[in-house]
Amino acid sequence: MIASAVSRLLRRTRAQTPNTPALPEEIDTIRLRAEQGHVLAQVQWGDILLNSVYLPRDPVRARQWFLIAAKAGYAPAHNMIGRCHHFGWGCPVDLTQAARRYEIAGQLGDPWGHYNFGILLMRGLGVTTDLRRALSLFRVAADAGHAKSMNLVARFTEEGWETARDPIAARDWYRRSAEGGDYRGQHNYATALLEQGDKEAALRWWRRAADNATSDILQAMDRRLASLGPEGDPVLLAQVRRRLEAEYQL
């Protein structure tokens, strides 16, 4: 059944796009492996169809590849279908369906599924708000090494949401998130270090966060760095402000 679904998708794709542009070898290899039935490659190819400089963006076809891999029981594919419903990629926005797919992905062992379902539970999007369950999911994903979930475990622990308030444990979770590469964790760990009086260590983590941080974190970094005045890092502050100016086209 899965093989026939791939065949139907290939026939439809070739009929719709007779002049497919030449692809770099590593990208074309992913496409070929997807067509041969490799579920990881099917999700990777779907990602490429969502956002690639080599092909026109095609969220409808991307979602079709995710659906094929999901039928084979591949957890990350369910997570990606959830994102399609969440953000309207190739289908209407449907937060209830997004939550369902994220939950399935998590049940199949995908940390991103746990994290994304936890976010919807935390915010009451598509499901009833349930902070206790959200924290439980973030903990499972964090224990599996998911850096963004570590940052949220830290936040819950710092604020005392559905758990005992423990600033020391929160700081350790922020550190683990930062070391795992999450820019929010890096910013929050830097903030905790600054509050401890370790300005130089805080600045090192803010430098690492600056390249990938989104506007909300850049704004928070701007406020913190500006408060340090000349004793901070004027070069880093200027970098943060350039990124904000570019994003908002000020």
XYZ file of N, CA and C in Angstrom:
750
model
N 0.832 -1.202 0.000
C 0.000 0.000 0.000
C 0.873 1.259 0.000
N 1.937 1.266 0.822
C 2.835 2.417 0.868
C 3.559 2.581 -0.457
N 3.984 1.447 -1.046
C 4.666 1.511 -2.345
C 3.744 2.091 -3.406
N 2.459 1.706 -3.379
C 1.530 2.238 -4.369
C 1.294 3.725 -4.144
N 1.306 4.157 -2.876
C 1.147 5.585 -2.587
C 2.323 6.375 -3.141
N 3.527 5.830 -2.982
C 4.712 6.486 -3.546
C 4.592 6.560 -5.063
N 4.156 5.458 -5.693
C 4.029 5.437 -7.155
C 3.027 6.480 -7.631
N 1.886 6.578 -6.933
C 0.885 7.574 -7.329
C 1.433 8.987 -7.185
N 2.152 9.228 -6.095
C 2.718 10.558 -5.883
C 3.746 10.886 -6.957
N 4.554 9.915 -7.323
C 5.567 10.143 -8.353
C 4.915 10.439 -9.702
N 3.879 9.679 -10.061
C 3.199 9.936 -11.341
C 2.586 11.324 -11.358
N 1.952 11.707 -10.248
C 1.328 13.024 -10.176
C 2.378 14.126 -10.221
N 3.485 13.912 -9.520
C 4.550 14.915 -9.482
C 5.160 15.115 -10.863
N 5.427 14.008 -11.566
C 6.052 14.113 -12.886
C 5.117 14.772 -13.899
N 3.829 14.533 -13.730
C 2.868 15.162 -14.641
C 2.780 16.663 -14.394
N 2.940 17.052 -13.121
C 2.801 18.467 -12.773
C 4.084 19.243 -12.985
N 5.240 18.580 -12.890
C 6.530 19.282 -12.980
C 7.429 18.571 -13.980
N 7.165 18.711 -15.271
C 7.950 17.990 -16.279
C 9.386 18.477 -16.377
N 9.649 19.696 -15.968
C 10.997 20.259 -16.106
C 11.622 20.507 -14.737
N 11.866 19.436 -14.013
C 12.485 19.557 -12.702
C 13.921 20.051 -12.846
N 14.309 21.103 -12.111
C 15.666 21.617 -12.242
C 16.698 20.617 -11.742
N 17.896 20.715 -12.289
C 18.980 19.853 -11.829
C 19.266 20.150 -10.364
N 19.475 19.104 -9.592
C 19.699 19.250 -8.157
C 21.134 18.867 -7.814
N 21.706 19.465 -6.750
C 23.006 19.007 -6.275
C 22.951 17.523 -5.934
N 24.066 16.865 -6.065
C 24.083 15.411 -5.905
C 23.526 14.965 -4.562
N 23.890 15.664 -3.476
C 23.435 15.224 -2.158
C 21.920 15.396 -2.002
N 21.346 16.422 -2.664
C 19.898 16.626 -2.605
C 19.189 15.581 -3.464
N 19.734 15.309 -4.637
C 19.113 14.326 -5.524
C 19.174 12.934 -4.917
N 20.214 12.648 -4.158
C 20.308 11.353 -3.482
C 19.172 11.186 -2.485
N 18.841 12.253 -1.753
C 17.712 12.202 -0.828
C 16.417 11.931 -1.589
N 16.234 12.616 -2.718
C 15.028 12.396 -3.524
C 14.924 10.941 -3.966
N 16.022 10.391 -4.465
C 16.014 9.008 -4.948
C 15.715 8.034 -3.812
N 16.308 8.262 -2.654
C 16.065 7.363 -1.513
C 14.617 7.476 -1.039
N 14.056 8.677 -1.112
C 12.644 8.851 -0.758
C 11.769 8.027 -1.693
N 12.060 8.089 -2.990
C 11.284 7.341 -3.974
C 11.442 5.836 -3.795
N 12.573 5.418 -3.230
C 12.824 3.996 -2.991
C 12.180 3.503 -1.697
N 11.594 4.428 -0.911
C 10.847 4.012 0.268
C 11.528 4.216 1.601
N 12.639 4.936 1.636
C 13.337 5.181 2.901
C 12.627 6.312 3.655
N 12.106 6.008 4.845
C 11.246 6.961 5.540
C 12.005 8.218 5.970
N 13.249 8.064 6.425
C 14.024 9.252 6.798
C 14.179 10.170 5.593
N 14.523 9.608 4.449
C 14.694 10.407 3.238
C 13.367 11.046 2.811
N 12.258 10.353 3.036
C 10.961 10.930 2.687
C 10.669 12.182 3.502
N 11.018 12.149 4.780
C 10.835 13.348 5.613
C 11.837 14.432 5.208
N 13.063 14.029 4.930
C 14.066 15.011 4.483
C 13.648 15.666 3.169
N 13.123 14.855 2.243
C 12.687 15.390 0.950
C 11.494 16.328 1.144
N 10.605 15.977 2.051
C 9.514 16.872 2.372
C 10.012 18.194 2.916
N 11.018 18.143 3.794
C 11.621 19.378 4.321
C 12.200 20.223 3.187
N 12.853 19.568 2.243
C 13.435 20.288 1.108
C 12.347 20.964 0.289
N 11.228 20.268 0.096
C 10.119 20.854 -0.665
C 9.479 22.025 0.079
N 9.612 22.033 1.383
C 9.087 23.157 2.160
C 9.990 24.380 2.084
N 11.291 24.152 2.021
C 12.205 25.289 2.137
C 13.555 24.948 1.528
N 13.689 25.192 0.236
C 14.949 24.924 -0.439
C 15.206 25.981 -1.495
N 16.472 26.343 -1.663
C 16.834 27.299 -2.719
C 16.891 26.609 -4.078
N 16.811 25.276 -4.084
C 16.981 24.531 -5.331
C 15.665 24.230 -6.040
N 14.550 24.345 -5.330
C 13.246 24.006 -5.892
C 12.207 25.041 -5.478
N 11.173 25.229 -6.286
C 10.055 26.071 -5.840
C 9.413 25.444 -4.605
N 8.988 26.266 -3.681
C 8.355 25.764 -2.463
C 7.045 25.060 -2.810
N 6.862 23.852 -2.255
C 5.679 23.065 -2.588
C 5.184 22.349 -1.322
N 4.480 23.071 -0.439
C 4.039 22.455 0.817
C 3.040 21.325 0.629
N 2.255 21.350 -0.453
C 1.292 20.268 -0.686
C 2.029 18.955 -0.912
N 3.010 18.965 -1.805
C 3.804 17.744 -2.043
C 4.599 17.357 -0.803
N 5.115 18.333 -0.081
C 5.861 18.033 1.145
C 4.989 17.237 2.113
N 3.774 17.707 2.316
C 2.872 17.018 3.250
C 2.565 15.603 2.751
N 2.448 15.426 1.445
C 2.185 14.091 0.913
C 3.315 13.128 1.256
N 4.555 13.602 1.178
C 5.687 12.748 1.546
C 5.668 12.441 3.048
N 5.331 13.432 3.858
C 5.237 13.183 5.298
C 4.157 12.128 5.592
N 3.036 12.212 4.878
C 1.949 11.246 5.088
C 2.392 9.831 4.734
N 3.168 9.696 3.655
C 3.658 8.363 3.262
C 4.558 7.789 4.352
N 5.480 8.601 4.863
C 6.378 8.117 5.917
C 5.611 7.844 7.205
N 4.585 8.635 7.495
C 3.784 8.422 8.705
C 3.036 7.097 8.637
N 2.559 6.745 7.449
C 1.850 5.458 7.293
C 2.763 4.283 7.603
N 4.059 4.488 7.467
C 5.020 3.434 7.813
C 5.363 3.443 9.303
N 4.722 4.359 10.068
C 4.950 4.413 11.507
C 6.161 5.221 11.929
N 6.627 6.112 11.047
C 7.838 6.876 11.337
C 7.467 8.121 12.154
N 7.948 8.184 13.395
C 7.532 9.222 14.333
C 7.795 10.646 13.843
N 9.000 10.967 13.325
C 9.227 12.338 12.872
C 8.277 12.787 11.766
N 7.755 11.839 10.973
C 6.796 12.203 9.929
C 5.496 12.695 10.547
N 5.038 12.031 11.613
C 3.841 12.500 12.309
C 4.071 13.908 12.869
N 5.258 14.139 13.404
C 5.564 15.476 13.912
C 5.488 16.522 12.804
N 6.012 16.188 11.629
C 5.974 17.144 10.516
C 4.557 17.363 9.994
N 3.723 16.334 10.005
C 2.326 16.535 9.635
C 1.669 17.468 10.649
N 2.025 17.295 11.917
C 1.529 18.211 12.935
C 1.908 19.646 12.636
N 3.139 19.852 12.204
C 3.569 21.212 11.865
C 2.813 21.746 10.651
N 2.508 20.871 9.701
C 1.706 21.302 8.549
C 0.345 21.818 9.002
N -0.314 21.064 9.892
C -1.611 21.513 10.412
C -1.454 22.755 11.290
N -0.356 22.822 12.013
C -0.112 23.936 12.934
C 0.045 25.257 12.172
N 0.788 25.210 11.071
C 1.150 26.445 10.370
C 0.487 26.596 9.001
N -0.350 25.617 8.621
C -1.036 25.731 7.341
C -0.154 25.447 6.145
N 0.771 24.494 6.285
C 1.650 24.125 5.176
C 0.967 23.034 4.353
N 0.415 23.391 3.197
C -0.211 22.419 2.318
C -1.576 21.952 2.769
N -2.130 22.589 3.779
C -3.453 22.251 4.298
C -3.923 23.413 5.165
N -5.222 23.469 5.484
C -5.691 24.534 6.379
C -5.100 24.380 7.785
N -4.954 25.486 8.490
C -4.540 25.435 9.889
C -5.611 24.692 10.688
N -5.177 23.713 11.467
C -6.089 22.922 12.293
C -5.301 22.499 13.528
N -5.429 23.273 14.603
C -4.617 23.020 15.791
C -5.009 21.730 16.502
N -6.264 21.324 16.365
C -6.666 20.046 16.958
C -5.952 18.887 16.276
N -5.888 18.929 14.942
C -5.159 17.895 14.207
C -3.662 17.983 14.480
N -3.145 19.206 14.622
C -1.724 19.365 14.948
C -1.415 18.680 16.276
N -2.263 18.929 17.273
C -2.053 18.318 18.588
C -2.097 16.796 18.486
N -3.045 16.280 17.721
C -3.170 14.823 17.570
C -1.911 14.230 16.958
N -1.402 14.868 15.912
C -0.203 14.328 15.257
C 1.025 14.453 16.157
N 1.156 15.581 16.856
C 2.277 15.732 17.778
C 2.228 14.659 18.861
N 1.018 14.400 19.367
C 0.881 13.392 20.416
C 1.297 12.018 19.894
N 0.876 11.675 18.679
C 1.271 10.387 18.093
C 2.787 10.314 17.939
N 3.385 11.400 17.442
C 4.845 11.417 17.273
C 5.542 11.156 18.597
N 5.057 11.802 19.660
C 5.652 11.589 20.974
C 5.465 10.163 21.455
N 4.270 9.619 21.260
C 4.012 8.235 21.679
C 4.926 7.252 20.953
N 5.321 7.615 19.727
C 6.236 6.767 18.957
C 7.704 7.042 19.279
N 7.945 7.986 20.214
C 9.305 8.188 20.697
C 10.031 9.399 20.171
N 9.329 10.320 19.507
C 9.997 11.491 18.934
C 10.004 12.636 19.940
N 11.168 13.109 20.409
C 11.209 14.220 21.369
C 10.562 15.493 20.838
N 10.696 15.753 19.524
C 10.053 16.940 18.961
C 8.536 16.846 19.088
N 7.983 15.643 18.972
C 6.555 15.469 19.168
C 6.142 15.816 20.591
N 6.915 15.318 21.577
C 6.649 15.674 22.972
C 6.717 17.187 23.164
N 7.754 17.811 22.618
C 7.938 19.252 22.794
C 6.791 20.038 22.157
N 6.472 19.734 20.915
C 5.441 20.495 20.217
C 4.064 20.292 20.834
N 3.762 19.069 21.257
C 2.482 18.828 21.926
C 2.462 19.567 23.263
N 3.599 19.569 23.954
C 3.690 20.295 25.216
C 3.448 21.781 25.046
N 3.950 22.360 23.958
C 3.729 23.782 23.688
C 2.241 24.067 23.527
N 1.524 23.213 22.774
C 0.087 23.418 22.588
C -0.664 23.266 23.909
N -0.279 22.297 24.724
C -0.899 22.133 26.036
C -0.622 23.331 26.934
N 0.569 23.850 26.872
C 0.950 24.985 27.706
C 0.150 26.232 27.330
N -0.122 26.392 26.045
C -0.797 27.596 25.555
C -2.293 27.404 25.306
N -2.778 26.178 25.465
C -4.186 25.930 25.220
C -4.578 26.084 23.771
N -3.749 25.620 22.861
C -3.992 25.734 21.425
C -4.412 24.373 20.869
N -5.664 24.263 20.457
C -6.167 23.002 19.916
C -6.514 21.972 20.970
N -6.127 22.230 22.197
C -6.403 21.346 23.333
C -6.632 22.228 24.569
N -7.175 21.621 25.616
C -7.358 22.335 26.869
C -5.997 22.552 27.541
N -5.787 23.734 28.076
C -4.534 24.020 28.778
C -4.298 23.005 29.887
N -3.092 22.456 29.926
C -2.743 21.466 30.942
C -1.249 21.596 31.221
N -0.903 22.484 32.144
C 0.508 22.732 32.436
C 1.197 21.515 33.034
N 0.483 20.762 33.842
C 1.092 19.583 34.458
C 1.521 18.567 33.397
N 0.618 18.313 32.452
C 0.960 17.362 31.399
C 2.050 17.923 30.494
N 2.000 19.229 30.210
C 3.038 19.849 29.389
C 4.404 19.657 30.028
N 4.492 19.916 31.332
C 5.772 19.739 32.022
C 6.240 18.298 31.935
N 5.321 17.351 32.087
C 5.688 15.940 31.995
C 6.291 15.619 30.633
N 5.693 16.169 29.570
C 6.213 15.921 28.223
C 7.575 16.588 28.034
N 7.722 17.808 28.523
C 9.017 18.484 28.400
C 10.108 17.699 29.141
N 9.761 17.131 30.274
C 10.748 16.350 31.028
C 11.169 15.106 30.251
N 10.209 14.425 29.648
C 10.551 13.233 28.861
C 11.493 13.608 27.725
N 11.152 14.693 27.005
C 11.993 15.118 25.879
C 13.354 15.606 26.370
N 13.366 16.326 27.497
C 14.633 16.809 28.041
C 15.542 15.651 28.432
N 14.965 14.642 29.040
C 15.763 13.467 29.425
C 16.313 12.743 28.205
N 15.672 12.942 27.040
C 16.162 12.343 25.787
C 17.176 13.250 25.089
N 17.509 14.390 25.718
C 18.534 15.273 25.157
C 18.006 16.424 24.336
N 16.708 16.708 24.393
C 16.110 17.772 23.590
C 16.331 19.125 24.270
N 17.172 19.962 23.654
C 17.634 21.187 24.312
C 16.516 22.187 24.560
N 15.586 22.338 23.607
C 14.495 23.291 23.802
C 13.592 22.863 24.961
N 13.389 21.577 25.118
C 12.604 21.096 26.248
C 13.336 21.334 27.562
N 14.646 21.206 27.552
C 15.422 21.506 28.763
C 15.181 22.940 29.215
N 15.143 23.869 28.254
C 14.905 25.273 28.592
C 13.541 25.453 29.253
N 12.536 24.719 28.778
C 11.204 24.859 29.364
C 11.094 24.171 30.716
N 11.771 23.052 30.891
C 11.839 22.453 32.228
C 12.457 23.460 33.194
N 13.499 24.149 32.738
C 14.137 25.176 33.563
C 13.154 26.281 33.917
N 12.385 26.731 32.909
C 11.441 27.823 33.154
C 10.369 27.412 34.161
N 9.808 26.220 34.004
C 8.813 25.727 34.953
C 9.411 25.652 36.359
N 10.649 25.180 36.448
C 11.301 25.009 37.742
C 11.650 26.360 38.354
N 12.072 27.293 37.535
C 12.393 28.630 38.026
C 11.151 29.330 38.570
N 10.028 29.185 37.871
C 8.801 29.892 38.247
C 7.940 29.117 39.245
N 8.237 27.831 39.418
C 7.410 27.024 40.311
C 6.075 26.651 39.710
N 6.033 26.453 38.387
C 4.796 26.050 37.712
C 4.647 24.529 37.789
N 3.660 24.063 38.492
C 3.358 22.629 38.603
C 4.522 21.818 39.174
N 5.421 22.476 39.859
C 6.560 21.803 40.485
C 7.121 22.732 41.551
N 7.951 22.197 42.421
C 8.567 23.041 43.449
C 9.525 24.038 42.805
N 9.477 25.277 43.273
C 10.381 26.292 42.755
C 11.793 25.989 43.242
N 12.749 25.940 42.303
C 14.126 25.565 42.645
C 15.079 26.297 41.705
N 15.530 27.513 42.087
C 16.398 28.297 41.203
C 17.702 27.591 40.842
N 18.248 26.804 41.747
C 19.513 26.119 41.469
C 19.309 25.046 40.402
N 18.244 24.249 40.549
C 17.949 23.225 39.539
C 17.610 23.881 38.205
N 16.887 25.004 38.271
C 16.540 25.710 37.030
C 17.800 26.164 36.309
N 18.743 26.718 37.041
C 19.979 27.180 36.416
C 20.739 26.022 35.773
N 20.708 24.858 36.397
C 21.390 23.702 35.817
C 20.704 23.267 34.522
N 19.364 23.302 34.494
C 18.661 22.972 33.256
C 18.944 24.001 32.171
N 19.017 25.285 32.541
C 19.372 26.311 31.551
C 20.772 26.029 30.985
N 21.688 25.633 31.855
C 23.047 25.323 31.387
C 23.019 24.172 30.392
N 22.281 23.126 30.707
C 22.219 21.973 29.816
C 21.573 22.348 28.481
N 20.536 23.185 28.543
C 19.902 23.652 27.310
C 20.879 24.478 26.481
N 21.613 25.368 27.153
C 22.596 26.211 26.455
C 23.668 25.357 25.797
N 24.178 24.389 26.527
C 25.216 23.522 25.978
C 24.675 22.670 24.828
N 23.359 22.418 24.848
C 22.732 21.657 23.771
C 22.466 22.479 22.526
N 22.709 23.801 22.596
C 22.613 24.643 21.405
C 21.349 25.462 21.267
N 20.473 25.458 22.276
C 19.237 26.243 22.166
C 19.520 27.701 22.518
N 19.191 28.618 21.604
C 19.518 30.028 21.849
C 18.717 30.606 23.020
N 17.502 30.118 23.242
C 16.749 30.591 24.408
C 17.417 30.127 25.702
N 17.840 28.873 25.706
C 18.570 28.382 26.865
C 19.864 29.153 27.082
N 20.542 29.500 25.994
C 21.784 30.272 26.105
C 21.525 31.654 26.689
N 20.461 32.308 26.214
C 20.112 33.622 26.769
C 19.724 33.509 28.247
N 18.899 32.530 28.575
C 18.449 32.402 29.963
C 19.592 32.014 30.894
N 20.502 31.172 30.410
C 21.664 30.816 31.239
C 22.570 32.026 31.419
N 22.754 32.809 30.352
C 23.548 34.034 30.468
C 22.939 34.980 31.486
N 21.617 35.099 31.465
C 20.929 35.962 32.426
C 21.165 35.483 33.849
N 21.077 34.161 34.053
C 21.311 33.603 35.386
C 22.749 33.837 35.832
N 23.692 33.684 34.912
C 25.096 33.917 35.253
C 25.335 35.383 35.623
N 24.714 36.291 34.887
C 24.878 37.713 35.197
C 24.327 38.023 36.587
N 23.193 37.427 36.913
C 22.606 37.652 38.230
C 23.486 37.096 39.339
N 24.306 36.100 38.995
C 25.281 35.562 39.951
C 26.538 36.422 40.046
N 26.673 37.372 39.132
C 27.843 38.236 39.122
C 28.937 37.796 38.178
N 28.668 36.778 37.351
C 29.689 36.291 36.416
C 29.430 36.911 35.037
N 29.825 38.163 34.891
C 29.535 38.901 33.660
C 30.242 38.312 32.456
N 31.493 37.925 32.597
C 32.252 37.433 31.445
C 31.656 36.143 30.899
N 31.260 35.239 31.785
C 30.628 33.998 31.324
C 29.288 34.300 30.657
N 28.544 35.245 31.222
C 27.260 35.626 30.620
C 27.465 36.158 29.207
N 28.465 37.007 29.030
C 28.733 37.577 27.707
C 29.124 36.497 26.708
N 29.855 35.495 27.155
C 30.242 34.405 26.247
C 29.005 33.681 25.727
N 28.043 33.427 26.609
C 26.835 32.734 26.170
C 25.963 33.628 25.296
N 25.903 34.925 25.578
C 25.137 35.817 24.710
C 25.760 35.900 23.323
N 27.078 35.835 23.255
C 27.721 35.840 21.934
C 27.316 34.604 21.142
N 27.195 33.474 21.826
C 26.801 32.247 21.129
C 25.339 32.293 20.701
N 24.511 32.981 21.498
C 23.078 33.038 21.179
C 22.763 34.017 20.061
N 23.611 35.024 19.865
C 23.265 36.169 19.018
C 22.988 35.783 17.565
N 23.694 34.803 17.025
C 23.560 34.492 15.599
C 22.207 33.884 15.252
N 21.627 33.106 16.165
C 20.411 32.358 15.835
C 19.164 32.863 16.550
N 19.317 33.789 17.472
C 18.191 34.231 18.293
C 17.113 34.910 17.458
N 15.860 34.693 17.839
C 14.731 35.370 17.212
C 14.546 36.742 17.859
N 13.629 37.533 17.292
C 13.527 38.934 17.684
C 13.216 39.114 19.167
N 12.380 38.246 19.739
C 12.040 38.414 21.153
C 13.267 38.253 22.046
N 14.114 37.280 21.702
C 15.334 37.081 22.497
C 16.337 38.190 22.213
N 16.439 38.636 20.966
C 17.329 39.750 20.647
C 16.935 41.008 21.419
N 15.646 41.259 21.549
C 15.195 42.415 22.312
C 15.576 42.289 23.783
N 15.406 41.066 24.334
C 15.786 40.845 25.731
C 17.292 40.997 25.914
N 18.071 40.499 24.954
C 19.524 40.656 25.013
C 19.912 42.130 24.932
N 19.234 42.861 24.059
C 19.514 44.280 23.915
C 19.345 45.005 25.252
N 18.256 44.713 25.952
C 18.016 45.372 27.242
C 19.093 45.020 28.249
N 19.458 43.747 28.315
C 20.472 43.320 29.283
C 21.836 43.926 28.966
N 22.218 43.866 27.701
C 23.532 44.387 27.309
C 23.598 45.898 27.481
N 22.514 46.594 27.153
C 22.504 48.052 27.315
C 22.640 48.440 28.774
N 22.074 47.604 29.669
C 22.150 47.922 31.099
C 23.570 47.838 31.639
N 24.454 47.115 30.929
C 25.847 46.979 31.378
C 26.689 48.196 31.024
N 26.210 49.004 30.063
C 26.941 50.197 29.662
C 28.304 49.855 29.089
N 29.276 50.715 29.297
C 30.620 50.489 28.731
C 31.337 49.276 29.321
N 30.838 48.746 30.429
C 31.457 47.560 31.030
C 30.975 46.266 30.376
N 30.059 46.392 29.431
C 29.556 45.214 28.730
C 30.376 44.904 27.498
N 29.695 44.637 26.396
C 30.362 44.304 25.140
C 29.727 45.151 24.038
N 30.283 46.340 23.767
C 29.685 47.222 22.762
C 29.599 46.593 21.369
N 30.565 45.751 21.025
C 30.544 45.102 19.715
C 29.349 44.155 19.619
N 29.117 43.371 20.665
C 27.985 42.452 20.681
C 26.667 43.225 20.668
N 26.593 44.294 21.442
C 25.379 45.098 21.467
C 25.080 45.666 20.075
N 26.108 46.119 19.392
C 25.920 46.643 18.039
C 25.441 45.545 17.097
N 25.981 44.326 17.245
C 25.554 43.199 16.407
C 24.081 42.890 16.637
N 23.672 42.863 17.894
C 22.274 42.586 18.223
C 21.370 43.650 17.612
N 21.776 44.894 17.702
C 20.929 45.972 17.177
C 20.886 45.960 15.653
N 21.967 45.570 15.005
C 21.932 45.446 13.541
C 20.946 44.379 13.119
N 20.946 43.258 13.841
C 20.013 42.182 13.510
C 18.574 42.631 13.727
N 18.321 43.372 14.804
C 16.964 43.874 15.027
C 16.551 44.865 13.959
N 17.467 45.736 13.568
C 17.163 46.714 12.532
C 16.843 46.028 11.202
N 17.612 44.979 10.885
C 17.381 44.249 9.641
C 16.024 43.536 9.685
N 15.690 42.964 10.838
C 14.445 42.218 10.939
C 13.231 43.142 10.836
N 13.325 44.263 11.496
C 12.185 45.183 11.495
C 12.305 46.261 10.435
N 13.417 46.256 9.685
C 13.645 47.213 8.613
C 13.480 48.653 9.110
N 14.146 48.883 10.252
C 14.063 50.221 10.835
C 14.905 51.215 10.083
